[in-house]
mmCIF file with all atom_site columns, C-alpha atoms in Angstrom:
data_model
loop_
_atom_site.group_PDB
_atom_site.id
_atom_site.type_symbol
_atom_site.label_atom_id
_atom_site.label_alt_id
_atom_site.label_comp_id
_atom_site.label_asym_id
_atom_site.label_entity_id
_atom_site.label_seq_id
_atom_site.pdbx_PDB_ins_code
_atom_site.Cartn_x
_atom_site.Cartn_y
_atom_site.Cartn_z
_atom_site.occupancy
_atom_site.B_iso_or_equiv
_atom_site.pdbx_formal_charge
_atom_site.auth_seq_id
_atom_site.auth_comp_id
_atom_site.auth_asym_id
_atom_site.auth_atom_id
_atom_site.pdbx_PDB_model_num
ATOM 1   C CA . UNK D 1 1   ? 92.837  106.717 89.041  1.00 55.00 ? 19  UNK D CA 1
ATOM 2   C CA . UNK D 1 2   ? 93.536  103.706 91.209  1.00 82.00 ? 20  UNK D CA 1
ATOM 3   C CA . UNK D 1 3   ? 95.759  106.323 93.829  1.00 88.00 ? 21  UNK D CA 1
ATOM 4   C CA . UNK D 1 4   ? 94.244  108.309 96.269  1.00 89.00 ? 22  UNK D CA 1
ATOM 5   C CA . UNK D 1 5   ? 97.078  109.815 97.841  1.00 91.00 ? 23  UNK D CA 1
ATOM 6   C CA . UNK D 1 6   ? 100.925 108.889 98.772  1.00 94.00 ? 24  UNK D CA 1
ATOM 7   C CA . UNK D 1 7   ? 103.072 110.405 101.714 1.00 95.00 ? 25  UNK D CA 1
ATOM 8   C CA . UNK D 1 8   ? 106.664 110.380 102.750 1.00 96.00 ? 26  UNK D CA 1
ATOM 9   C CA . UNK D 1 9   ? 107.178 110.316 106.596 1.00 96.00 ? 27  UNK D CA 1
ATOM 10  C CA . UNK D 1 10  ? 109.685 111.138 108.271 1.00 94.00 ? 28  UNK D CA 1
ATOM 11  C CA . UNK D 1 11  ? 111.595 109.751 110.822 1.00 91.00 ? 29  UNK D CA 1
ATOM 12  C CA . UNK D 1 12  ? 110.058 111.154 113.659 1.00 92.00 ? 30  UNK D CA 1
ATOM 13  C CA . UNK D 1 13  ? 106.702 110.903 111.972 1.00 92.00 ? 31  UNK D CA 1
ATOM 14  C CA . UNK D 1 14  ? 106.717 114.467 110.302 1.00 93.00 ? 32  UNK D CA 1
ATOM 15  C CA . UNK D 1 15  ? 105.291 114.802 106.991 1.00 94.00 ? 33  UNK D CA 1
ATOM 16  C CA . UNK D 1 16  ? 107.760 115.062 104.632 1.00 95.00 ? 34  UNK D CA 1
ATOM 17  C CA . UNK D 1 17  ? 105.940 115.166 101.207 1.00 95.00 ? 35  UNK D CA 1
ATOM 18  C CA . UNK D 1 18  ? 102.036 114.267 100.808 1.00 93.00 ? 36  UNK D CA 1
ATOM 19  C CA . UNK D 1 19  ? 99.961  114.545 97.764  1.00 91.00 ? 37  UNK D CA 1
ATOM 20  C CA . UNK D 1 20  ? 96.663  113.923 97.138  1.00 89.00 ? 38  UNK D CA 1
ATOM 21  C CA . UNK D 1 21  ? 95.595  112.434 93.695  1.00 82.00 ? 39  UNK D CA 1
ATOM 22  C CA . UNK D 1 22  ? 92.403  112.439 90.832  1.00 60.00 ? 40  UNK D CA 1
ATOM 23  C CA . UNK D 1 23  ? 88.895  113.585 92.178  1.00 63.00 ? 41  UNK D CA 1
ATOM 24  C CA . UNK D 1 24  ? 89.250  112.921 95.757  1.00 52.00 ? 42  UNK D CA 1
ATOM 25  C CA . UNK D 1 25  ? 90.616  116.464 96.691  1.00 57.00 ? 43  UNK D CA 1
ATOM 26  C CA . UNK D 1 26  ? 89.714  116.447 100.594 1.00 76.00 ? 44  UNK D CA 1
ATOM 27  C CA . UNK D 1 27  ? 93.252  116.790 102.308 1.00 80.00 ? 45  UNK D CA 1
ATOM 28  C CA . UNK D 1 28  ? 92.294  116.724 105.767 1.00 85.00 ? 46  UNK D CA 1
ATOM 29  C CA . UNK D 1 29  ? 90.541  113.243 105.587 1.00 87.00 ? 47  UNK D CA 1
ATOM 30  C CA . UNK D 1 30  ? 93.963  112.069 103.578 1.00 89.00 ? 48  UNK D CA 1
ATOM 31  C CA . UNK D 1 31  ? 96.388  113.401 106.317 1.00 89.00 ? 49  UNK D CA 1
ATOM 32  C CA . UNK D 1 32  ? 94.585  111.836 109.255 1.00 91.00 ? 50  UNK D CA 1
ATOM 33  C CA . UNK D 1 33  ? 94.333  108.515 107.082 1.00 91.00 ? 51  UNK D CA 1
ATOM 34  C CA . UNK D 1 34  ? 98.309  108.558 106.798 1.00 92.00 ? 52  UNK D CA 1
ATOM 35  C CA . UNK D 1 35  ? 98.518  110.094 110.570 1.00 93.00 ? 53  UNK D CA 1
ATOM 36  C CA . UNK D 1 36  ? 96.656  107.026 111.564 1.00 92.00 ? 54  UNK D CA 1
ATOM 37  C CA . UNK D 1 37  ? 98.569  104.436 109.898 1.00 94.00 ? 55  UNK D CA 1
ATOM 38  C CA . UNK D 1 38  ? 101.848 105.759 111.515 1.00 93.00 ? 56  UNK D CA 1
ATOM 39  C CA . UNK D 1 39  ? 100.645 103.193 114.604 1.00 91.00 ? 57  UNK D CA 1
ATOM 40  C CA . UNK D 1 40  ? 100.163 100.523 112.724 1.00 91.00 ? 58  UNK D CA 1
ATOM 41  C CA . UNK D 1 41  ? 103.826 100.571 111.198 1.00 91.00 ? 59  UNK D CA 1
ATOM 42  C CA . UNK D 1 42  ? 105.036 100.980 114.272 1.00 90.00 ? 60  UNK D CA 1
ATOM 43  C CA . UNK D 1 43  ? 103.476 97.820  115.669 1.00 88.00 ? 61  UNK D CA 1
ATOM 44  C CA . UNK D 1 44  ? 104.084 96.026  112.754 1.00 86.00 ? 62  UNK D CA 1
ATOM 45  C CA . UNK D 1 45  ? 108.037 97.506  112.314 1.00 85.00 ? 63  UNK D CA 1
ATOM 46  C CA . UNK D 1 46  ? 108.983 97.128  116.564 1.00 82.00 ? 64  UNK D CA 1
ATOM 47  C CA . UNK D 1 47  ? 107.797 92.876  115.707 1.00 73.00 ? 65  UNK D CA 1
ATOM 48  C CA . UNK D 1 48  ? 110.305 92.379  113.034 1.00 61.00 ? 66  UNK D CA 1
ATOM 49  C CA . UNK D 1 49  ? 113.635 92.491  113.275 1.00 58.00 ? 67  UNK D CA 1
ATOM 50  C CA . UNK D 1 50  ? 115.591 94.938  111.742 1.00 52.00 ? 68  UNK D CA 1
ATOM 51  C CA . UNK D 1 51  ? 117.732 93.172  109.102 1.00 51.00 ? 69  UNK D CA 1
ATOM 52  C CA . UNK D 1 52  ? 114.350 92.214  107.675 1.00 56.00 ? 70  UNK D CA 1
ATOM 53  C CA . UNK D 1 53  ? 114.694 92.361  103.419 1.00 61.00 ? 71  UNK D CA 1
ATOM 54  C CA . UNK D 1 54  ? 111.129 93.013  102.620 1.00 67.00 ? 72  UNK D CA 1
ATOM 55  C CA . UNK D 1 55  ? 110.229 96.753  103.288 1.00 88.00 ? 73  UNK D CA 1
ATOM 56  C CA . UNK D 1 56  ? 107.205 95.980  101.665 1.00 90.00 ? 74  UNK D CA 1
ATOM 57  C CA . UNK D 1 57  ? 104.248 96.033  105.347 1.00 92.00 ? 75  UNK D CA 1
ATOM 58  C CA . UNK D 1 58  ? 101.704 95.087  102.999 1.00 91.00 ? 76  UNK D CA 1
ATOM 59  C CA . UNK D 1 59  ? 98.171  96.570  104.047 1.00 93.00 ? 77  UNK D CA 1
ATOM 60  C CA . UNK D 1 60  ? 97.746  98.218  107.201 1.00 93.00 ? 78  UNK D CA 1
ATOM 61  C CA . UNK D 1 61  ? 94.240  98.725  107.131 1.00 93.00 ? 79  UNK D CA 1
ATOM 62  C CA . UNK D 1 62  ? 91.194  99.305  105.193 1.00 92.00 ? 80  UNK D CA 1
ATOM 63  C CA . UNK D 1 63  ? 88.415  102.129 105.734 1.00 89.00 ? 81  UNK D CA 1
ATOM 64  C CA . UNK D 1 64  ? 84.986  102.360 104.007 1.00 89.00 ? 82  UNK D CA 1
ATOM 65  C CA . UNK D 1 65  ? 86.428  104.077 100.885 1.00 89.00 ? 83  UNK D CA 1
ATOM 66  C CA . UNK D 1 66  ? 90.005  103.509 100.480 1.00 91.00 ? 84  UNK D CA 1
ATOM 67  C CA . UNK D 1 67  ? 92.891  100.776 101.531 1.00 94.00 ? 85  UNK D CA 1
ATOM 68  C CA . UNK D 1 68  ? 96.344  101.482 103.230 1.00 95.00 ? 86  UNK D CA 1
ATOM 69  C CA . UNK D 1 69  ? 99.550  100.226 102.252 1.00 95.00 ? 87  UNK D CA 1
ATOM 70  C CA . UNK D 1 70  ? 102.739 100.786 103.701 1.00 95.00 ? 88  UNK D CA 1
ATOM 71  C CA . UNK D 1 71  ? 106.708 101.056 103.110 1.00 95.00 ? 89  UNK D CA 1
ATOM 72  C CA . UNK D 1 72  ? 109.744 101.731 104.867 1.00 94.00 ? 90  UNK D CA 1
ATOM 73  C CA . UNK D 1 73  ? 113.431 102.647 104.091 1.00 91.00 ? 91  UNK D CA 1
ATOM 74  C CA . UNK D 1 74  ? 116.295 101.506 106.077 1.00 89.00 ? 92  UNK D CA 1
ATOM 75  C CA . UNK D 1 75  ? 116.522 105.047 107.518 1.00 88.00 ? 93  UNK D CA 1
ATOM 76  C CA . UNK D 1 76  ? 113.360 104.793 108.754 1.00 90.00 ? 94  UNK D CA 1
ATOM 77  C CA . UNK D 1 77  ? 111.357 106.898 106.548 1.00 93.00 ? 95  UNK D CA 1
ATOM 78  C CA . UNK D 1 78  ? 107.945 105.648 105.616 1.00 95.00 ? 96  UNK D CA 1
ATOM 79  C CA . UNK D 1 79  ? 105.928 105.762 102.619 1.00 96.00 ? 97  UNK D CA 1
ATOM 80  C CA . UNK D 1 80  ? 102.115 105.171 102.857 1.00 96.00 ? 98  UNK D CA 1
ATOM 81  C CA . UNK D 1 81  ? 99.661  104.565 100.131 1.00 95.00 ? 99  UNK D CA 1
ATOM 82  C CA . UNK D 1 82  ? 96.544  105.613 99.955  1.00 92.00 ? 100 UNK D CA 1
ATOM 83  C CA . UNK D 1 83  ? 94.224  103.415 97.134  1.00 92.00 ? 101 UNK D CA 1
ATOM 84  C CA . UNK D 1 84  ? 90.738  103.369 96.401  1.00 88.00 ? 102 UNK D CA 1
ATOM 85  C CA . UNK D 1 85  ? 88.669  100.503 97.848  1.00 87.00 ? 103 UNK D CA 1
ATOM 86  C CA . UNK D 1 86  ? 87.545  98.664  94.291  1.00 85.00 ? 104 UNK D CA 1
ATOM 87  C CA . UNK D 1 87  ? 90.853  99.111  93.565  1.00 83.00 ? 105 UNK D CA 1
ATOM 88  C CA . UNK D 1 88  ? 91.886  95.649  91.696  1.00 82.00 ? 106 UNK D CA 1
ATOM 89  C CA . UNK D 1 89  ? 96.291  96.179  92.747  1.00 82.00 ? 107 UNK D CA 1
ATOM 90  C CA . UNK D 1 90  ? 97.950  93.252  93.199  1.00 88.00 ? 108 UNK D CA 1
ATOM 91  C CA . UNK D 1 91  ? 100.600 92.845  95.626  1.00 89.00 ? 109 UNK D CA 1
ATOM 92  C CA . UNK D 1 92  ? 103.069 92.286  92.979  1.00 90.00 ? 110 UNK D CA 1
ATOM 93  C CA . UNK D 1 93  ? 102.041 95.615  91.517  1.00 90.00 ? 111 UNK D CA 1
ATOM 94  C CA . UNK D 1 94  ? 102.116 97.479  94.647  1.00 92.00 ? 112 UNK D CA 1
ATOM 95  C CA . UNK D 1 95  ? 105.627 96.144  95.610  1.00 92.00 ? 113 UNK D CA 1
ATOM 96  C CA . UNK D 1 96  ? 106.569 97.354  92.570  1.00 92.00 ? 114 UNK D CA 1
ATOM 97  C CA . UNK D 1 97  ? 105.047 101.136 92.460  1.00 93.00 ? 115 UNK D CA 1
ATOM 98  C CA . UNK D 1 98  ? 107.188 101.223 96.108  1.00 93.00 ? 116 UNK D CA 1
ATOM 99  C CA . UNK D 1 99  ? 109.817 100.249 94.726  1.00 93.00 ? 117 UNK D CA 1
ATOM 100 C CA . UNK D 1 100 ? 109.742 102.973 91.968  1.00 94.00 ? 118 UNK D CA 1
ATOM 101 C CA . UNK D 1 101 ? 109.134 105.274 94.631  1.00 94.00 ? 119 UNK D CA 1
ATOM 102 C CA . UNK D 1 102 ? 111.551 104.523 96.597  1.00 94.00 ? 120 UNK D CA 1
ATOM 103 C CA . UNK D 1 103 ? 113.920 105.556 93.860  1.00 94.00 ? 121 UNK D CA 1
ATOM 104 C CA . UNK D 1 104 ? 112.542 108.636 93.349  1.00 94.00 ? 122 UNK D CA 1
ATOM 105 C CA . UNK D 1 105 ? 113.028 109.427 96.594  1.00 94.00 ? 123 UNK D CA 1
ATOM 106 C CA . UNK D 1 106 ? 116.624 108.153 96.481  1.00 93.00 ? 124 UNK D CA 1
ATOM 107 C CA . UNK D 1 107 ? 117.269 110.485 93.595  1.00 93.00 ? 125 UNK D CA 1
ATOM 108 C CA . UNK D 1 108 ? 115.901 113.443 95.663  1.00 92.00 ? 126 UNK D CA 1
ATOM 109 C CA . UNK D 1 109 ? 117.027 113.106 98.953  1.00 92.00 ? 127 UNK D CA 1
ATOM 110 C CA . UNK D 1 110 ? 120.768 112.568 96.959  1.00 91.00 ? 128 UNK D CA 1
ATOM 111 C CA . UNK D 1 111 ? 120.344 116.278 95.847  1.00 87.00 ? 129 UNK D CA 1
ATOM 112 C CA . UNK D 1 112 ? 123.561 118.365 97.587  1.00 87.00 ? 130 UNK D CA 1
ATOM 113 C CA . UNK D 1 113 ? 121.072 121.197 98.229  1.00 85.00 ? 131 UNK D CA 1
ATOM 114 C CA . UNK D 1 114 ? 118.418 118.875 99.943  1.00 86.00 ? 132 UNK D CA 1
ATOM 115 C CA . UNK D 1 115 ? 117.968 118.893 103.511 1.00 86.00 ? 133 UNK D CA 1
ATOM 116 C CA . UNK D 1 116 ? 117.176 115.700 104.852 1.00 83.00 ? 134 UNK D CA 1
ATOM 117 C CA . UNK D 1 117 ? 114.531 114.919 106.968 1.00 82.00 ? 135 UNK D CA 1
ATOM 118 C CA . UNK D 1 118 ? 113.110 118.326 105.878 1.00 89.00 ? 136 UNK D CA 1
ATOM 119 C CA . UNK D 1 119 ? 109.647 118.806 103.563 1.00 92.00 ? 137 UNK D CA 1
ATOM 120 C CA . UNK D 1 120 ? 110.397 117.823 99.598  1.00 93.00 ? 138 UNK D CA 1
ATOM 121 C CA . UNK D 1 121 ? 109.830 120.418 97.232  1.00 91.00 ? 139 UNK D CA 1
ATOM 122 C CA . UNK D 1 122 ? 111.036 119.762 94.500  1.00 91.00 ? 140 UNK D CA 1
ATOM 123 C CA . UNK D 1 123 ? 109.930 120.137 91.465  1.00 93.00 ? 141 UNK D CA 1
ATOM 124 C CA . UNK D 1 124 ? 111.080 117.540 89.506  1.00 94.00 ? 142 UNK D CA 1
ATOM 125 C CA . UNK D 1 125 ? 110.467 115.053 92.266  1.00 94.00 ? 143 UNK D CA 1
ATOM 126 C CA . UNK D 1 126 ? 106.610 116.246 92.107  1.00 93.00 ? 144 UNK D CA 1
ATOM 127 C CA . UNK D 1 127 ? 106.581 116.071 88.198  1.00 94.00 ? 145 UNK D CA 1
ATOM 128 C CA . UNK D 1 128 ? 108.407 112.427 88.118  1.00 94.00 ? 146 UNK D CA 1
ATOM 129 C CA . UNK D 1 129 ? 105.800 111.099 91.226  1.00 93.00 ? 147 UNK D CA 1
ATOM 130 C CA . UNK D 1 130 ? 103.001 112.433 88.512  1.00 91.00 ? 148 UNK D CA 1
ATOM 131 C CA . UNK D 1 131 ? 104.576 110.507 85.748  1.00 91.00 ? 149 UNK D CA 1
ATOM 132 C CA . UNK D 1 132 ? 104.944 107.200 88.266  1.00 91.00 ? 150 UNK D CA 1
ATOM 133 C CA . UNK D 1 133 ? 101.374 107.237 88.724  1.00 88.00 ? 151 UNK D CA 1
ATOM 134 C CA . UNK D 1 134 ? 100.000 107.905 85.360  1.00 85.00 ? 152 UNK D CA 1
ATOM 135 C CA . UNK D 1 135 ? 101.886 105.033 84.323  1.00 80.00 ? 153 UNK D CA 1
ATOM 136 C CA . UNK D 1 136 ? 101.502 102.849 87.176  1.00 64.00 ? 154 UNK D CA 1
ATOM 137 C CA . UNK D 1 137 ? 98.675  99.817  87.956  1.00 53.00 ? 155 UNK D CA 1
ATOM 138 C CA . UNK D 1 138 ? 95.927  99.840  85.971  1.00 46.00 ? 156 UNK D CA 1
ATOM 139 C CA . UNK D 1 139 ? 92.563  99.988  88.430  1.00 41.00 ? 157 UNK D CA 1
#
């Protein structure tokens, strides 16, 4: 499995939905990974302007095991991906699994009964996030 672990942040940096993926089942380590990036997306969000297209940030940083990519909506929500070092993603690939994502999150956040900028627990969203990433970049 070429995914560690993906989050949704909020706007005011609260986790809004982050799971952990495959063998690497230590949580804490994950959360302070994504907690960490949070400053690098703002640095890298406050030097472009704000009618930038690409929501793509690219990497934000690498540690000894795993690489961090980021993502952000035009409300400000941020998604943050958590890959395995030896992973072999392109950026074309990764672009695309946010994209993907992005619509997922779309399609749950649209829910009437959905609070937004409140945790995601919904089911299906958790069960179509599983499908994305069994089907997503080969490692």
């Amino acid at each position: 499995m070429w995914i560690a672990a993906i989050a949704v942040i909020g706007k005011q940096n609260n986790p809004l939905y982050i799971k952990t993926l495959g063998k690497n089942g230590d949580d804490l380590k994950f959360h302070h990974i994504v907690h960490t990036s949070l400053d690098v997306v703002q640095e890298l969000t406050s030097k472009k302007e704000s009618t930038q297209a690409d929501k793509y940030l690219g990497q934000l940083y690498p540690t000894e095991e795993y690489k961090v990519y980021g993502y952000i909506t035009n409300t400000r929500i941020k998604f943050i991906l958590i890959v395995d070092y030896d992973s072999r993603a392109k950026e074309a690939d990764l672009k695309q699994f946010f994209t993907k994502f992005h619509e997922l999150y779309a399609d749950t956040v649209c829910n009437p009964f959905y609070t937004f900028d409140e945790n995601i627990t919904s089911q299906k969203f958790e069960e179509r996030v599983t499908e994305l990433v069994s089907s997503g970049v080969p490692s």
